[in-house]
Amino acid sequence: MRVTIFDDFDLQKIMDSGQCFRCKSLNGIYRFITGSEVIYIQPRSKSEYNVSCTADEWERIWIPYFDLEQNYESIRSKAESGTDSFMAKAAKAGAGIRILRQDPWETLISFIISQRKSIPAIKKSIETLADSFGKVIHTEHETISLFPTAAALYAAGSVALSDCSLGYRTPYVHAAAAQINANPSLLDDWAALDDPSLLAMLKTIKGVGEKVANCIMLFAYGRTSCAPVDTWISKVIDKEYDGANPFPQYERTAGIMQQYVFYYTLKHKEEVQ
DNA sequence: CTCCAGGGTTTGC
DNA sequence: GCAAACCATGGA
């Protein structure tokens, strides 16, 4: 099917922005997975794309996933013309990035694993988890292991989980799996909470602190007021903003600005260090 | 060999 | 409330 997107939408930047760990490109075709759904997207022209799903699936699954109901071009251009010169530079570099609305369970486990790991190491652990405990499906292009369910990770046990290079995070992952296995609708139920309540509930999970909770809120629940402060963002706050966190003033678009800055720092590490 | 990676928990003050 | 020690593992 062919879709038209008249807004910022850069699949390569989305893939490189460090929010999803299982997206991939194979000779010009981009693949994304959420839950048990897989999509292949091939850019055709400036705003036209071939997608592997039906019109109904595009509307129901992928428009929310890519946050396409929200106009990023206007948000970005406002930042580019604002008084915050570093943010203007970051927004320009990050044009095309979108905040993905990913599966809460997968996002929870992925960001528990992410602590003190490099992005390649995170990807490797998650891939090993999927290959070891995820359901195998076949698409037109490849065979894929889905992200494991809570029941599967709980049943796997700590010993088998530790074979996925989880290190000291192994008990965190297993405990989270036990909790969601015992109450499968918990993460969906939490979607009804406001930002402060959701943050508080997420932080009750072992291995989820301030930063990881904010990542889950932003990358799974679409809470774009949240701007996770990791080591890179912290360096930017120190070097570019004299220690004063600039993101809260962006209110509803703080998380989008954070992602522009994070992407910018990944591409210009020498400038921030 | 040492240092670091999209941090969190525990302990002590 | 804040600071420091400690936490596995892989790659540079």
Short mmCIF file of C-alpha atoms (C1' of nucleotides) in Angstrom, two decimals:
data_model
loop_
_atom_site.label_atom_id
_atom_site.label_comp_id
_atom_site.label_asym_id
_atom_site.label_seq_id
_atom_site.Cartn_x
_atom_site.Cartn_y
_atom_site.Cartn_z
CA MET A 1 0.00 0.00 0.00
CA ARG A 2 1.10 3.61 -0.60
CA VAL A 3 0.82 6.25 2.12
CA THR A 4 1.50 9.98 2.04
CA ILE A 5 2.97 11.79 5.04
CA PHE A 6 3.06 15.59 4.93
CA ASP A 7 5.17 16.10 8.04
CA ASP A 8 8.66 15.54 9.45
CA PHE A 9 9.33 11.82 9.02
CA ASP A 10 12.88 10.48 8.69
CA LEU A 11 13.10 6.72 9.19
CA GLN A 12 16.89 6.68 9.43
CA LYS A 13 16.91 9.31 12.19
CA ILE A 14 14.08 7.57 14.03
CA MET A 15 16.10 4.37 13.90
CA ASP A 16 19.27 6.13 15.08
CA SER A 17 17.60 8.12 17.87
CA GLY A 18 18.04 5.44 20.54
CA GLN A 19 14.39 5.00 21.52
CA CYS A 20 13.69 1.66 19.83
CA PHE A 21 16.18 -1.18 19.85
CA ARG A 22 14.72 -3.67 17.38
CA CYS A 23 14.14 -1.46 14.34
CA LYS A 24 16.33 -2.23 11.37
CA SER A 25 16.95 -1.34 7.74
CA LEU A 26 17.62 -3.85 4.96
CA ASN A 27 18.62 -2.28 1.62
CA GLY A 28 16.42 0.78 1.77
CA ILE A 29 13.49 -0.88 3.55
CA TYR A 30 12.89 -0.05 7.20
CA ARG A 31 11.38 -2.54 9.64
CA PHE A 32 9.58 -1.80 12.89
CA ILE A 33 7.93 -4.18 15.35
CA THR A 34 5.35 -3.51 18.02
CA GLY A 35 3.70 -6.33 19.93
CA SER A 36 3.04 -9.02 17.32
CA GLU A 37 2.80 -6.51 14.46
CA VAL A 38 5.60 -5.94 11.93
CA ILE A 39 5.80 -3.26 9.25
CA TYR A 40 8.19 -2.72 6.35
CA ILE A 41 8.40 0.82 5.03
CA GLN A 42 10.14 1.91 1.83
CA PRO A 43 10.50 5.62 1.03
CA ARG A 44 9.42 6.33 -2.57
CA SER A 45 9.57 10.10 -2.86
CA LYS A 46 9.65 13.14 -0.59
CA SER A 47 6.43 12.33 1.22
CA GLU A 48 5.38 8.98 -0.23
CA TYR A 49 6.06 5.56 1.25
CA ASN A 50 5.29 1.96 0.43
CA VAL A 51 4.09 0.14 3.54
CA SER A 52 3.53 -3.59 4.03
CA CYS A 53 0.29 -3.26 5.99
CA THR A 54 -3.36 -2.72 5.12
CA ALA A 55 -5.07 0.65 5.28
CA ASP A 56 -6.88 -0.46 8.41
CA GLU A 57 -3.64 -1.53 10.14
CA TRP A 58 -1.98 1.74 9.14
CA GLU A 59 -4.79 3.73 10.73
CA ARG A 60 -5.20 1.54 13.79
CA ILE A 61 -1.59 0.59 14.64
CA TRP A 62 1.04 2.58 12.82
CA ILE A 63 -0.35 6.13 12.84
CA PRO A 64 -0.41 6.00 16.66
CA TYR A 65 2.97 4.22 16.75
CA PHE A 66 4.68 6.99 14.76
CA ASP A 67 2.65 9.69 16.53
CA LEU A 68 1.38 10.93 13.17
CA GLU A 69 -1.66 12.67 14.62
CA GLN A 70 0.67 15.35 15.93
CA ASN A 71 2.38 17.86 13.64
CA TYR A 72 6.11 17.87 14.32
CA GLU A 73 7.03 20.34 11.60
CA SER A 74 5.38 23.20 13.44
CA ILE A 75 6.89 22.14 16.78
CA ARG A 76 10.36 21.88 15.26
CA SER A 77 10.26 25.13 13.29
CA LYS A 78 9.12 26.97 16.39
CA ALA A 79 12.22 25.66 18.21
CA GLU A 80 14.45 26.51 15.25
CA SER A 81 13.34 30.13 15.32
CA GLY A 82 13.32 30.46 19.12
CA THR A 83 15.76 32.28 21.39
CA ASP A 84 17.35 29.03 22.63
CA SER A 85 20.18 28.78 20.10
CA PHE A 86 21.43 25.34 21.13
CA MET A 87 17.89 23.93 20.96
CA ALA A 88 17.46 25.53 17.53
CA LYS A 89 20.60 23.77 16.34
CA ALA A 90 19.52 20.43 17.81
CA ALA A 91 16.01 20.69 16.37
CA LYS A 92 17.40 21.39 12.91
CA ALA A 93 19.72 18.38 13.14
CA GLY A 94 16.92 16.16 14.44
CA ALA A 95 14.29 17.15 11.87
CA GLY A 96 12.34 14.00 11.02
CA ILE A 97 12.60 12.30 14.40
CA ARG A 98 9.30 11.23 15.93
CA ILE A 99 8.46 10.01 19.43
CA LEU A 100 7.36 6.40 19.01
CA ARG A 101 4.44 5.08 20.99
CA GLN A 102 5.87 1.64 21.73
CA ASP A 103 4.51 -1.33 23.62
CA PRO A 104 4.73 -0.56 27.39
CA TRP A 105 5.88 -4.04 28.39
CA GLU A 106 8.70 -4.17 25.84
CA THR A 107 9.68 -0.59 26.68
CA LEU A 108 9.73 -1.35 30.41
CA ILE A 109 12.09 -4.31 30.03
CA SER A 110 14.21 -2.63 27.34
CA PHE A 111 14.95 0.41 29.48
CA ILE A 112 15.53 -1.62 32.65
CA ILE A 113 18.21 -3.38 30.60
CA SER A 114 19.51 -0.07 29.20
CA GLN A 115 21.03 1.15 32.46
CA ARG A 116 24.81 1.41 32.17
CA LYS A 117 24.88 -0.29 28.81
CA SER A 118 25.88 1.07 25.42
CA ILE A 119 23.15 1.14 22.76
CA PRO A 120 24.75 -1.74 20.78
CA ALA A 121 24.94 -3.80 23.99
CA ILE A 122 21.28 -3.05 24.75
CA LYS A 123 20.27 -4.17 21.26
CA LYS A 124 22.26 -7.36 21.63
CA SER A 125 20.68 -8.30 24.97
CA ILE A 126 17.16 -7.63 23.68
CA GLU A 127 17.80 -9.61 20.51
CA THR A 128 19.09 -12.54 22.56
CA LEU A 129 16.03 -12.34 24.81
CA ALA A 130 13.74 -12.43 21.78
CA ASP A 131 15.62 -15.29 20.10
CA SER A 132 15.63 -17.28 23.33
CA PHE A 133 12.08 -16.74 24.63
CA GLY A 134 10.03 -14.96 21.95
CA LYS A 135 7.45 -16.40 19.58
CA VAL A 136 8.82 -17.00 16.09
CA ILE A 137 6.90 -15.57 13.13
CA HIS A 138 7.50 -15.51 9.39
CA THR A 139 7.05 -12.39 7.25
CA GLU A 140 7.50 -11.83 3.52
CA HIS A 141 11.14 -10.84 4.12
CA GLU A 142 12.44 -12.79 7.11
CA THR A 143 11.89 -14.91 10.18
CA ILE A 144 11.50 -12.83 13.34
CA SER A 145 11.40 -13.60 17.05
CA LEU A 146 8.85 -11.35 18.75
CA PHE A 147 9.66 -9.67 22.04
CA PRO A 148 8.93 -12.28 24.76
CA THR A 149 5.75 -12.05 26.82
CA ALA A 150 5.88 -11.55 30.59
CA ALA A 151 4.73 -15.14 31.03
CA ALA A 152 7.61 -16.38 28.87
CA LEU A 153 10.27 -14.38 30.74
CA TYR A 154 8.84 -15.38 34.10
CA ALA A 155 8.79 -19.05 33.11
CA ALA A 156 12.33 -18.81 31.75
CA GLY A 157 13.74 -18.18 35.22
CA SER A 158 16.74 -16.17 36.38
CA VAL A 159 19.36 -18.68 35.31
CA ALA A 160 18.22 -18.73 31.68
CA LEU A 161 17.70 -14.96 31.65
CA SER A 162 21.26 -14.38 32.81
CA ASP A 163 22.48 -16.01 29.61
CA CYS A 164 21.28 -12.89 27.78
CA SER A 165 24.07 -10.67 29.19
CA LEU A 166 21.68 -8.94 31.58
CA GLY A 167 24.29 -8.91 34.36
CA TYR A 168 23.06 -7.48 37.66
CA ARG A 169 19.77 -6.49 35.92
CA THR A 170 18.67 -10.14 35.74
CA PRO A 171 16.63 -10.08 38.99
CA TYR A 172 15.02 -6.78 37.93
CA VAL A 173 13.82 -8.30 34.66
CA HIS A 174 12.60 -11.48 36.31
CA ALA A 175 10.74 -9.62 39.06
CA ALA A 176 9.07 -7.33 36.51
CA ALA A 177 8.06 -10.39 34.46
CA ALA A 178 6.59 -11.99 37.59
CA GLN A 179 4.61 -8.86 38.40
CA ILE A 180 3.15 -8.39 34.91
CA ASN A 181 2.54 -12.13 34.54
CA ALA A 182 0.47 -11.98 37.72
CA ASN A 183 -1.40 -8.90 36.51
CA PRO A 184 -1.26 -8.75 32.69
CA SER A 185 -3.41 -5.62 32.31
CA LEU A 186 -1.41 -3.54 34.80
CA LEU A 187 0.64 -1.53 32.30
CA ASP A 188 -2.44 -0.86 30.15
CA ASP A 189 -4.42 0.19 33.22
CA TRP A 190 -1.71 2.71 34.09
CA ALA A 191 -2.35 4.50 30.79
CA ALA A 192 -5.33 6.17 32.51
CA LEU A 193 -3.10 7.85 35.11
CA ASP A 194 -1.87 11.43 34.87
CA ASP A 195 1.86 12.10 34.50
CA PRO A 196 2.83 12.35 38.21
CA SER A 197 0.83 9.23 39.15
CA LEU A 198 2.20 7.22 36.24
CA LEU A 199 5.75 8.24 37.13
CA ALA A 200 5.20 7.18 40.73
CA MET A 201 3.75 3.79 39.77
CA LEU A 202 6.54 3.04 37.30
CA LYS A 203 9.15 3.83 39.95
CA THR A 204 7.66 1.18 42.27
CA ILE A 205 9.07 -1.44 39.87
CA LYS A 206 12.52 -2.68 40.92
CA GLY A 207 15.20 -1.39 38.59
CA VAL A 208 13.08 1.55 37.42
CA GLY A 209 14.34 4.91 38.67
CA GLU A 210 13.73 8.49 37.57
CA LYS A 211 15.43 8.23 34.19
CA VAL A 212 14.06 4.86 33.09
CA ALA A 213 10.55 5.81 34.25
CA ASN A 214 10.71 8.96 32.13
CA CYS A 215 11.87 6.93 29.12
CA ILE A 216 8.90 4.58 29.50
CA MET A 217 6.51 7.53 29.85
CA LEU A 218 7.88 9.21 26.74
CA PHE A 219 8.54 6.22 24.46
CA ALA A 220 5.55 4.02 25.40
CA TYR A 221 2.83 6.22 26.85
CA GLY A 222 3.34 9.24 24.59
CA ARG A 223 3.91 11.59 27.53
CA THR A 224 5.78 14.24 25.60
CA SER A 225 6.08 16.50 28.64
CA CYS A 226 8.68 14.06 29.97
CA ALA A 227 12.33 14.68 29.15
CA PRO A 228 14.57 11.88 30.49
CA VAL A 229 17.93 13.10 31.81
CA ASP A 230 20.63 10.58 30.99
CA THR A 231 24.41 11.04 31.04
CA TRP A 232 24.44 12.85 27.66
CA ILE A 233 21.56 15.19 28.44
CA SER A 234 23.19 15.88 31.79
CA LYS A 235 26.42 16.92 30.04
CA VAL A 236 24.44 19.22 27.73
CA ILE A 237 22.66 20.82 30.70
CA ASP A 238 26.03 21.50 32.32
CA LYS A 239 27.92 22.70 29.24
CA GLU A 240 25.24 24.53 27.26
CA TYR A 241 22.78 25.69 29.95
CA ASP A 242 25.02 26.33 32.96
CA GLY A 243 23.33 23.59 34.96
CA ALA A 244 19.74 24.79 34.41
CA ASN A 245 17.54 22.12 32.79
CA PRO A 246 15.95 23.83 29.75
CA PHE A 247 13.39 21.14 28.95
CA PRO A 248 10.54 21.83 31.44
CA GLN A 249 9.92 25.24 29.84
CA TYR A 250 8.98 23.45 26.60
CA GLU A 251 6.02 21.88 28.42
CA ARG A 252 4.09 19.55 26.10
CA THR A 253 6.96 19.35 23.63
CA ALA A 254 9.78 18.85 26.16
CA GLY A 255 10.19 15.17 25.27
CA ILE A 256 10.44 15.95 21.57
CA MET A 257 13.12 18.58 22.27
CA GLN A 258 14.95 16.08 24.46
CA GLN A 259 15.02 13.61 21.58
CA TYR A 260 16.39 16.26 19.19
CA VAL A 261 19.15 17.00 21.70
CA PHE A 262 19.91 13.34 22.37
CA TYR A 263 20.22 12.67 18.64
CA TYR A 264 22.40 15.74 18.22
CA THR A 265 24.78 14.66 20.99
CA LEU A 266 25.11 11.17 19.49
CA LYS A 267 26.16 12.75 16.21
CA HIS A 268 28.45 15.33 17.84
CA LYS A 269 29.88 13.56 20.88
CA GLU A 270 33.14 15.50 20.77
CA GLU A 271 31.29 18.82 21.08
CA VAL A 272 29.53 17.87 24.31
CA GLN A 273 32.27 15.92 26.09
"C1'" DC B 1 45.49 -3.12 31.29
"C1'" DT B 2 41.84 0.55 32.30
"C1'" DC B 3 37.69 3.06 31.23
"C1'" DC B 4 32.91 3.57 30.07
"C1'" DA B 5 28.10 2.58 28.68
"C1'" DG B 6 20.52 6.30 27.51
"C1'" DG B 7 21.39 4.27 36.14
"C1'" DG B 8 19.41 2.16 40.29
"C1'" DT B 9 19.64 0.50 44.96
"C1'" DT B 10 21.46 0.50 49.34
"C1'" DT B 11 23.69 2.60 53.02
"C1'" DG B 12 25.17 6.34 55.86
"C1'" DC B 13 24.92 10.98 57.28
"C1'" DG C 1 17.29 15.56 51.46
"C1'" DC C 2 22.32 14.25 49.33
"C1'" DA C 3 26.73 11.63 48.45
"C1'" DA C 4 29.21 7.41 47.85
"C1'" DA C 5 29.92 2.49 47.21
"C1'" DC C 6 28.48 -1.15 44.59
"C1'" DC C 7 26.49 -3.48 40.96
"C1'" DA C 8 27.88 -7.61 35.68
"C1'" DT C 9 29.24 -7.41 31.12
"C1'" DG C 10 31.17 -6.25 26.65
"C1'" DG C 11 33.64 -3.23 23.75
"C1'" DA C 12 37.12 0.41 22.93
#
